[in-house]
């Protein structure tokens, strides 16, 4: 007995030993997988619902990669609600129709305060003297979607369609990280919970997407709404997943149990279930309060990171909504207040053709300066020559311009009847490059015309400007004016030439004192040890922006390793699709590029690989950044703060440790001063994280 007990003990120990050698015991793996899923969901909630991320994107990606690895080793543990299961590998053939349980109605629009007061009079009359109040919300400019949760699990997502029947876009909607696949606190959720809201694209994601599309020779989207709608109606969810769509809930559809007696409270409940609801929702007692909130937003909407086209006003109590009921197409308890369209009329003084860093020729209209949405507009992009021909824009024309998603001004209509028919000539599509006079070529099956001369000075200038720019190698004193001089004098053609510049060459340039020349050389020298991702992002590889550059840098760790990667190896990386993989491979297999890269390394460029955690210099500090910075984009400084142990925050309060203020800092700076919070500049910030010497 004693012996067999001992033997049993030895066997058991041996078995555990084998398990530990082969891998973790199964129950530990299962536990870790569950922990990781929970942790990822918690960070999604902090990011998308509370708008208060606790970790950097990179740390998030690490958690994700660990989960992905464990699941690939233990596929039997994969569940459809795992954060790794958002993207379906199989494209759909078409969208199935979905009948909405309750029709998705549209809303009536108003354009003036007086119309809002009329709406209020109708509500008062309908409610026969009872007390009532309103909610006021931002009218997000995206597309309406219905999400059906059953027992806390996202079962179906459908577009509005004609209001009665929409399209089943579940596979695409599952890729939107702001939308939980499984509700938080799902035990307390109603069995059926249909949430309605707006899928949208942030202004930044829209600008990046258009830039990538242009680089790839694809037509750009006119505004973030079209981009969001186009992205949701793709048959391949893997592409939707790359489009950075987001979501805000604004109402309920079918529910098996009412969440609350009022709309305002119900929206707060949705937040508890992990569903993003816009933070600017307000509860107002009177229509005058409503009007004040609406007017406030008309002047502030440019500051938002996402596009809005007005406000939505709703009677707050559900029982009162029911009393008021519906007209044929819209509810009587809800109205939108649309902002005056941000348009202006002006005259096209001339049309220029610009050459981008990959040779694309873009027509740009020079306009008689005109105020529009808070800035003076002097130029408007005409996007491409097909659009220019379609609009038939000519010099001297009166045009209506608009800010597309409040970012780039564009020409929307041409007042042809106001044209002087004797003087006006159609704009001729260039046959040669305006910068190097070489013949240009139209993309096959594409809309863009390109200069294909790799030595074109305009392309060289654009490429170098991008390389030295603050989001890439951040060479402080090497700005566009200096690059222009260096290129026209033939002193710099390639990235490597920058690192071979001599003091005497710089000092011989116009308006360049000896001190400035040595500042230029010092900032070039400093850039030699920039993080690897900055170098990759600076090379101007087609389809590679900051984010993909960071992914590649993390994955390969050195420029040499990246240069040797095969297409297959590149495609193995989760976030890198086949098109991007091919363009990276092509770039590094072009002998001219390889030569320049070898010269860069020979000239002493030695990119560093950033550690996720760099120091504790900012430990325990909550830091708010405001205004435009010289050395960082907003995303980069937030990552840097986190890498040094600090916590970036978007609003100033007494708890803020200090504010980093760049140029044109606005209300956050005022608030910091009011509260007596310390304000420092960017140089001081760099000193605090040890990237500048103490003065
Ligand atoms: S409420 C019956 N609230 O605007 C009430 N709609 O022009 C349904 N929208 O189809 C809509 N933000 O796509 C509501 N906070 C908001 C909204 C909003 C954007 C969109 C929605 C709707 C369209 C009506």
PDB file of C-alpha atoms and ligand atoms in Angstrom, residues 107 137-140 144 198 250 312 314 331 333, ligand 1:
ATOM      1  CA  UNK A 107     -36.378  62.120 -38.529  1.00  0.00           C
ATOM      2  CA  UNK A 137     -27.372  64.651 -28.747  1.00  0.00           C
ATOM      3  CA  UNK A 138     -24.846  65.116 -31.492  1.00  0.00           C
ATOM      4  CA  UNK A 139     -26.075  63.976 -34.895  1.00  0.00           C
ATOM      5  CA  UNK A 140     -23.202  61.759 -35.948  1.00  0.00           C
ATOM      6  CA  UNK A 144     -27.583  53.886 -39.154  1.00  0.00           C
ATOM      7  CA  UNK A 198     -24.417  55.227 -36.033  1.00  0.00           C
ATOM      8  CA  UNK A 250     -28.456  56.456 -29.906  1.00  0.00           C
ATOM      9  CA  UNK A 312     -30.905  65.423 -32.404  1.00  0.00           C
ATOM     10  CA  UNK A 314     -35.764  63.772 -28.253  1.00  0.00           C
ATOM     11  CA  UNK A 331     -41.559  60.249 -34.885  1.00  0.00           C
ATOM     12  CA  UNK A 333     -41.132  63.184 -30.335  1.00  0.00           C
TER      13      UNK A 333
HETATM   14  S1  LIG B   1     -32.327  59.132 -33.575  1.00  0.00           S
HETATM   15  C1  LIG B   1     -36.404  57.487 -34.472  1.00  0.00           C
HETATM   16  N1  LIG B   1     -30.016  60.097 -32.797  1.00  0.00           N
HETATM   17  O1  LIG B   1     -29.531  60.571 -38.379  1.00  0.00           O
HETATM   18  C2  LIG B   1     -35.093  58.089 -34.109  1.00  0.00           C
HETATM   19  N2  LIG B   1     -30.283  59.584 -35.106  1.00  0.00           N
HETATM   20  O2  LIG B   1     -31.362  61.892 -40.233  1.00  0.00           O
HETATM   21  C3  LIG B   1     -34.011  57.592 -34.944  1.00  0.00           C
HETATM   22  N3  LIG B   1     -28.259  59.948 -36.461  1.00  0.00           N
HETATM   23  O3  LIG B   1     -31.205  57.681 -39.445  1.00  0.00           O
HETATM   24  C4  LIG B   1     -32.806  58.397 -35.052  1.00  0.00           C
HETATM   25  N4  LIG B   1     -26.982  60.665 -34.825  1.00  0.00           N
HETATM   26  O4  LIG B   1     -28.701  57.486 -38.839  1.00  0.00           O
HETATM   27  C5  LIG B   1     -30.745  59.663 -33.842  1.00  0.00           C
HETATM   28  N5  LIG B   1     -27.999  60.919 -31.956  1.00  0.00           N
HETATM   29  C6  LIG B   1     -28.740  60.481 -32.990  1.00  0.00           C
HETATM   30  C7  LIG B   1     -28.199  60.403 -34.293  1.00  0.00           C
HETATM   31  C8  LIG B   1     -29.013  59.944 -35.339  1.00  0.00           C
HETATM   32  C9  LIG B   1     -27.041  60.383 -36.127  1.00  0.00           C
HETATM   33  C10 LIG B   1     -28.681  59.594 -37.844  1.00  0.00           C
HETATM   34  C11 LIG B   1     -29.429  58.297 -37.949  1.00  0.00           C
HETATM   35  C12 LIG B   1     -30.761  58.663 -38.552  1.00  0.00           C
HETATM   36  C13 LIG B   1     -30.430  59.942 -39.242  1.00  0.00           C
HETATM   37  C14 LIG B   1     -31.668  60.780 -39.450  1.00  0.00           C
END
